[in-house]
PDB file of C-alpha atoms in Angstrom:
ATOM      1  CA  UNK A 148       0.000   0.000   0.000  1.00 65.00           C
ATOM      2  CA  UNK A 149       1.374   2.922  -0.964  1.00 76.00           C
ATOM      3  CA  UNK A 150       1.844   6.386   1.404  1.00 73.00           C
ATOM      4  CA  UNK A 151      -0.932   8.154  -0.494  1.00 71.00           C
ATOM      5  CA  UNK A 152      -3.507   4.736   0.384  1.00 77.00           C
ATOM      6  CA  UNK A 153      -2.070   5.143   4.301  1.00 80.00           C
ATOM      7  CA  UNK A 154      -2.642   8.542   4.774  1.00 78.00           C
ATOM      8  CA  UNK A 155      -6.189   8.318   2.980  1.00 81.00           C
ATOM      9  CA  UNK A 156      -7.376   5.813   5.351  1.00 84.00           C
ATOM     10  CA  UNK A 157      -5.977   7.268   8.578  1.00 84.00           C
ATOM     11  CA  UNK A 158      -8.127  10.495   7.200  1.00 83.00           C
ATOM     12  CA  UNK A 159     -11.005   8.117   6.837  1.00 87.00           C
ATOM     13  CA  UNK A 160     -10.493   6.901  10.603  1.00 89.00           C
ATOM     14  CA  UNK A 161     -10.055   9.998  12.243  1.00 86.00           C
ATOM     15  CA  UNK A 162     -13.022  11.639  10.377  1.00 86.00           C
ATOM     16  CA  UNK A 163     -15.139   8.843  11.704  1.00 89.00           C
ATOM     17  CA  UNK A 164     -14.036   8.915  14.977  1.00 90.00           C
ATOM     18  CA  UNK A 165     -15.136  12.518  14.962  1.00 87.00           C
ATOM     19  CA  UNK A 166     -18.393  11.834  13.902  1.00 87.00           C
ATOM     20  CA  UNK A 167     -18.871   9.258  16.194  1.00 87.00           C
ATOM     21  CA  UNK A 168     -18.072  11.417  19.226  1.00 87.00           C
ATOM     22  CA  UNK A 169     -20.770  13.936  17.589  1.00 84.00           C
ATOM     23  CA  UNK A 170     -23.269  11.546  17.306  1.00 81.00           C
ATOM     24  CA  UNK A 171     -22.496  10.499  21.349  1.00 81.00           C
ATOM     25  CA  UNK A 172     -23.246  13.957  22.087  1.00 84.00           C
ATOM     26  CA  UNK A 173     -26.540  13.414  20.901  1.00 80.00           C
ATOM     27  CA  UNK A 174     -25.398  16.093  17.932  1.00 75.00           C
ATOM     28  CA  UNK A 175     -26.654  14.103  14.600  1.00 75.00           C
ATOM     29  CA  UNK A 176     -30.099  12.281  14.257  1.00 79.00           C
ATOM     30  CA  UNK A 177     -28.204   9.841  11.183  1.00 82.00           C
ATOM     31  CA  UNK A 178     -25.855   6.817  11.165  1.00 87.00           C
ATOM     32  CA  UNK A 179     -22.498   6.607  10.225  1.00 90.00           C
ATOM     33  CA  UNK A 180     -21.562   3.296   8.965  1.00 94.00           C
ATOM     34  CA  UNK A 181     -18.713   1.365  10.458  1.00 94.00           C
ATOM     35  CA  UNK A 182     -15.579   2.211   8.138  1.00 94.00           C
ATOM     36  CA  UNK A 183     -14.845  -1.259   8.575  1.00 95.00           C
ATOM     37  CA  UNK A 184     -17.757  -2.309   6.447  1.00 96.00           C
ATOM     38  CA  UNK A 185     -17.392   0.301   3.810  1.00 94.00           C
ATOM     39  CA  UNK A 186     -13.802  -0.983   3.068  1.00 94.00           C
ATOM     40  CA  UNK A 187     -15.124  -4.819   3.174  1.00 96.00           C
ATOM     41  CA  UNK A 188     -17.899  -3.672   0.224  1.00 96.00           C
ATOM     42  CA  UNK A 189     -15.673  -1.796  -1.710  1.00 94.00           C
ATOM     43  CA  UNK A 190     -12.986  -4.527  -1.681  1.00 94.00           C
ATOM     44  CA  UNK A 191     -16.046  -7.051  -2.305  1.00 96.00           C
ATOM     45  CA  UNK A 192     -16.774  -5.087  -5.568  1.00 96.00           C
ATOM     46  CA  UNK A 193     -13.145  -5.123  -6.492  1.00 95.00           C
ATOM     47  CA  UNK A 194     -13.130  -1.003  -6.248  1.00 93.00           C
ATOM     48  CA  UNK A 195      -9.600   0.112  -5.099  1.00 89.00           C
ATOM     49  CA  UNK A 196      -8.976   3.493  -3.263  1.00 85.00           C
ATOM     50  CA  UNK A 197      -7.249   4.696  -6.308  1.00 84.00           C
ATOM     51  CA  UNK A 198     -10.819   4.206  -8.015  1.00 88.00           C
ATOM     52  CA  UNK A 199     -12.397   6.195  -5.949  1.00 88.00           C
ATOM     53  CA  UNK A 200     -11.309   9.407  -7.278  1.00 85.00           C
ATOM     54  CA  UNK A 201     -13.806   9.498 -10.450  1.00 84.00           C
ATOM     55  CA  UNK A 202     -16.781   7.468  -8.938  1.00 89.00           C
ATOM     56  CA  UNK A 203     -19.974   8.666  -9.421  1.00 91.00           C
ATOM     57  CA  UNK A 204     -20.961   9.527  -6.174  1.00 92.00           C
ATOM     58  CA  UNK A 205     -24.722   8.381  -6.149  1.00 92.00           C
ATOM     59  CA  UNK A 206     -23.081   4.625  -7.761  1.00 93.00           C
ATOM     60  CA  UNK A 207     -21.197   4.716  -4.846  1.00 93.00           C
ATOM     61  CA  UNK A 208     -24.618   4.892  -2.370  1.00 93.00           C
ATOM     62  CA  UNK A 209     -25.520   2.121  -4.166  1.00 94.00           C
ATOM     63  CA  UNK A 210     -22.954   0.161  -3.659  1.00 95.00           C
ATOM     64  CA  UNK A 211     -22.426   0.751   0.183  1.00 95.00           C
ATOM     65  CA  UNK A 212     -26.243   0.774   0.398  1.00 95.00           C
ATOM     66  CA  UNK A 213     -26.163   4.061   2.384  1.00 95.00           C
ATOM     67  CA  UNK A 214     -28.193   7.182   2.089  1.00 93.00           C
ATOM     68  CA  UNK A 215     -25.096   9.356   1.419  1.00 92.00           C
ATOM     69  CA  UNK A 216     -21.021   9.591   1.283  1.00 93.00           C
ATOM     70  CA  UNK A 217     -19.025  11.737   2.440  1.00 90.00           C
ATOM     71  CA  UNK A 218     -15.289  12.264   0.612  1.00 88.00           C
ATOM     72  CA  UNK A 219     -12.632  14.691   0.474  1.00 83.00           C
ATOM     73  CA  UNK A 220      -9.878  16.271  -0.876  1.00 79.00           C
ATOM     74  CA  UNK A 221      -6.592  16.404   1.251  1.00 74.00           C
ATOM     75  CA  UNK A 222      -3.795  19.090   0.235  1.00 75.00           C
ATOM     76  CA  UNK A 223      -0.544  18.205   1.869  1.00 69.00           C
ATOM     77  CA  UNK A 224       2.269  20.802   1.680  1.00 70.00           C
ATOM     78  CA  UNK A 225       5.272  21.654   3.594  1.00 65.00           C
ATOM     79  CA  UNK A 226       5.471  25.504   3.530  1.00 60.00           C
ATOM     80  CA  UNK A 227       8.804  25.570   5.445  1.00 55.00           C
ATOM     81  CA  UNK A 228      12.065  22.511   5.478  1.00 62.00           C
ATOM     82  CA  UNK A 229      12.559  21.520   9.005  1.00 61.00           C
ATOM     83  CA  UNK A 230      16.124  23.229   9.082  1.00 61.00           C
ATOM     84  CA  UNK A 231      14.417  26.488   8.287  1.00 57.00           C
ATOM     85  CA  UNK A 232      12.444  26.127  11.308  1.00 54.00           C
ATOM     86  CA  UNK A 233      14.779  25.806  13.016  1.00 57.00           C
ATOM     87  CA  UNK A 234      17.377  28.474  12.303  1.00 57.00           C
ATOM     88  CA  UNK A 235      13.848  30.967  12.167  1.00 50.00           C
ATOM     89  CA  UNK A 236      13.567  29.908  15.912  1.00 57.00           C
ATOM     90  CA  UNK A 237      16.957  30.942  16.821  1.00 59.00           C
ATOM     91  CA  UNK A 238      17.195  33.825  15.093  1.00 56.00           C
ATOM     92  CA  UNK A 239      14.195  35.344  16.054  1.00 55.00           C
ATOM     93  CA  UNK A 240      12.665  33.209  18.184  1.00 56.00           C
ATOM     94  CA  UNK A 241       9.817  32.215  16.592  1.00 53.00           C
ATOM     95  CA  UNK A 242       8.931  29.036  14.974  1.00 55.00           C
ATOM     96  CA  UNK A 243       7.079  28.128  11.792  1.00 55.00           C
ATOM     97  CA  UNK A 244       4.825  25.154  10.460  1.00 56.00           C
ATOM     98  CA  UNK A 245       6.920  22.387   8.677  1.00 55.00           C
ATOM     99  CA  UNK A 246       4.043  20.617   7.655  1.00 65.00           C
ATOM    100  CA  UNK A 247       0.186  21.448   6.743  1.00 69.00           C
ATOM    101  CA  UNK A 248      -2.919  19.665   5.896  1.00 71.00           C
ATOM    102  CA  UNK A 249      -5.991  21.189   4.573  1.00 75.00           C
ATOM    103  CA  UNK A 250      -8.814  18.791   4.520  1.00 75.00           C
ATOM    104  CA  UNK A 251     -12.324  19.310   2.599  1.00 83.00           C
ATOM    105  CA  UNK A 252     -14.991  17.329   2.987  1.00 84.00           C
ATOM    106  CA  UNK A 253     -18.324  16.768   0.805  1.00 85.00           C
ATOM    107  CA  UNK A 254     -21.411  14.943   1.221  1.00 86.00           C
ATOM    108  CA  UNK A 255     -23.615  13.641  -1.681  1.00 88.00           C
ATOM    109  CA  UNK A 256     -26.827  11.874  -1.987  1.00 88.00           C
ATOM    110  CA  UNK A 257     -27.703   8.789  -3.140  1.00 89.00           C
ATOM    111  CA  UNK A 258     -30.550   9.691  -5.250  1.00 85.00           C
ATOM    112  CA  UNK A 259     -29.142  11.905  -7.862  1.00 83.00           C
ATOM    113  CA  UNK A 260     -25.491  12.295  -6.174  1.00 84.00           C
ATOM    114  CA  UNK A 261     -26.317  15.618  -5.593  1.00 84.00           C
ATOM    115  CA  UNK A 262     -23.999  17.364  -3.642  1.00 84.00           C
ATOM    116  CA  UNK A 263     -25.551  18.531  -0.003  1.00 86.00           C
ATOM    117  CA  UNK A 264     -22.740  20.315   1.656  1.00 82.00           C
TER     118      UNK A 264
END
């Protein structure tokens, strides 16, 4: 599995876990189903993570047999080297990032795969 495949499904995790401490706090009348399954019925219909990408979104409903997905687009950058960082925070004392993540998230239907938020 390659570093792109880990990182997507340690996004997948964590965005679960999320939701499920949401829905513990009474915060969301829906389900969320287990991420365990999801991967079982995509890997049952021989549909890889790099497929993913340009699935039709309401298909995808279908498949899982869920009301909705949610997906996302992760933008990984690293604005400043680690030695950078470093010599910033001795110089003038202040540190910067050496690594970012911007994470967007979507949800579409299953009915026409139109896109909710």
């Amino acid at each position: 599995m390659n570093q792109i495949c880990r990182r997507g499904y340690a996004v997948q995790s964590n965005v679960y876990s999320a939701f499920l401490k949401e829905v513990s706090k009474n915060k969301y009348d829906i389900e969320f189903q287990d991420i365990d399954k999801t991967n079982a019925l995509l890997k049952k219909n021989s549909i890889a993570y790099a497929d993913l990408i340009g699935m039709d979104k309401g298909e995808l409903c279908k498949i899982l047999n869920v009301d909705g997905v949610i997906s996302g687009d992760i933008r990984m950058s690293k604005p400043m080297s680690e030695t950078s960082a470093v010599v910033l925070a001795v110089l003038v004392g202040a540190s910067g990032t050496t690594n970012k993540t911007d994470v967007a998230l979507t949800i579409h239907d299953k009915k026409d795969s139109k896109l909710l938020w």
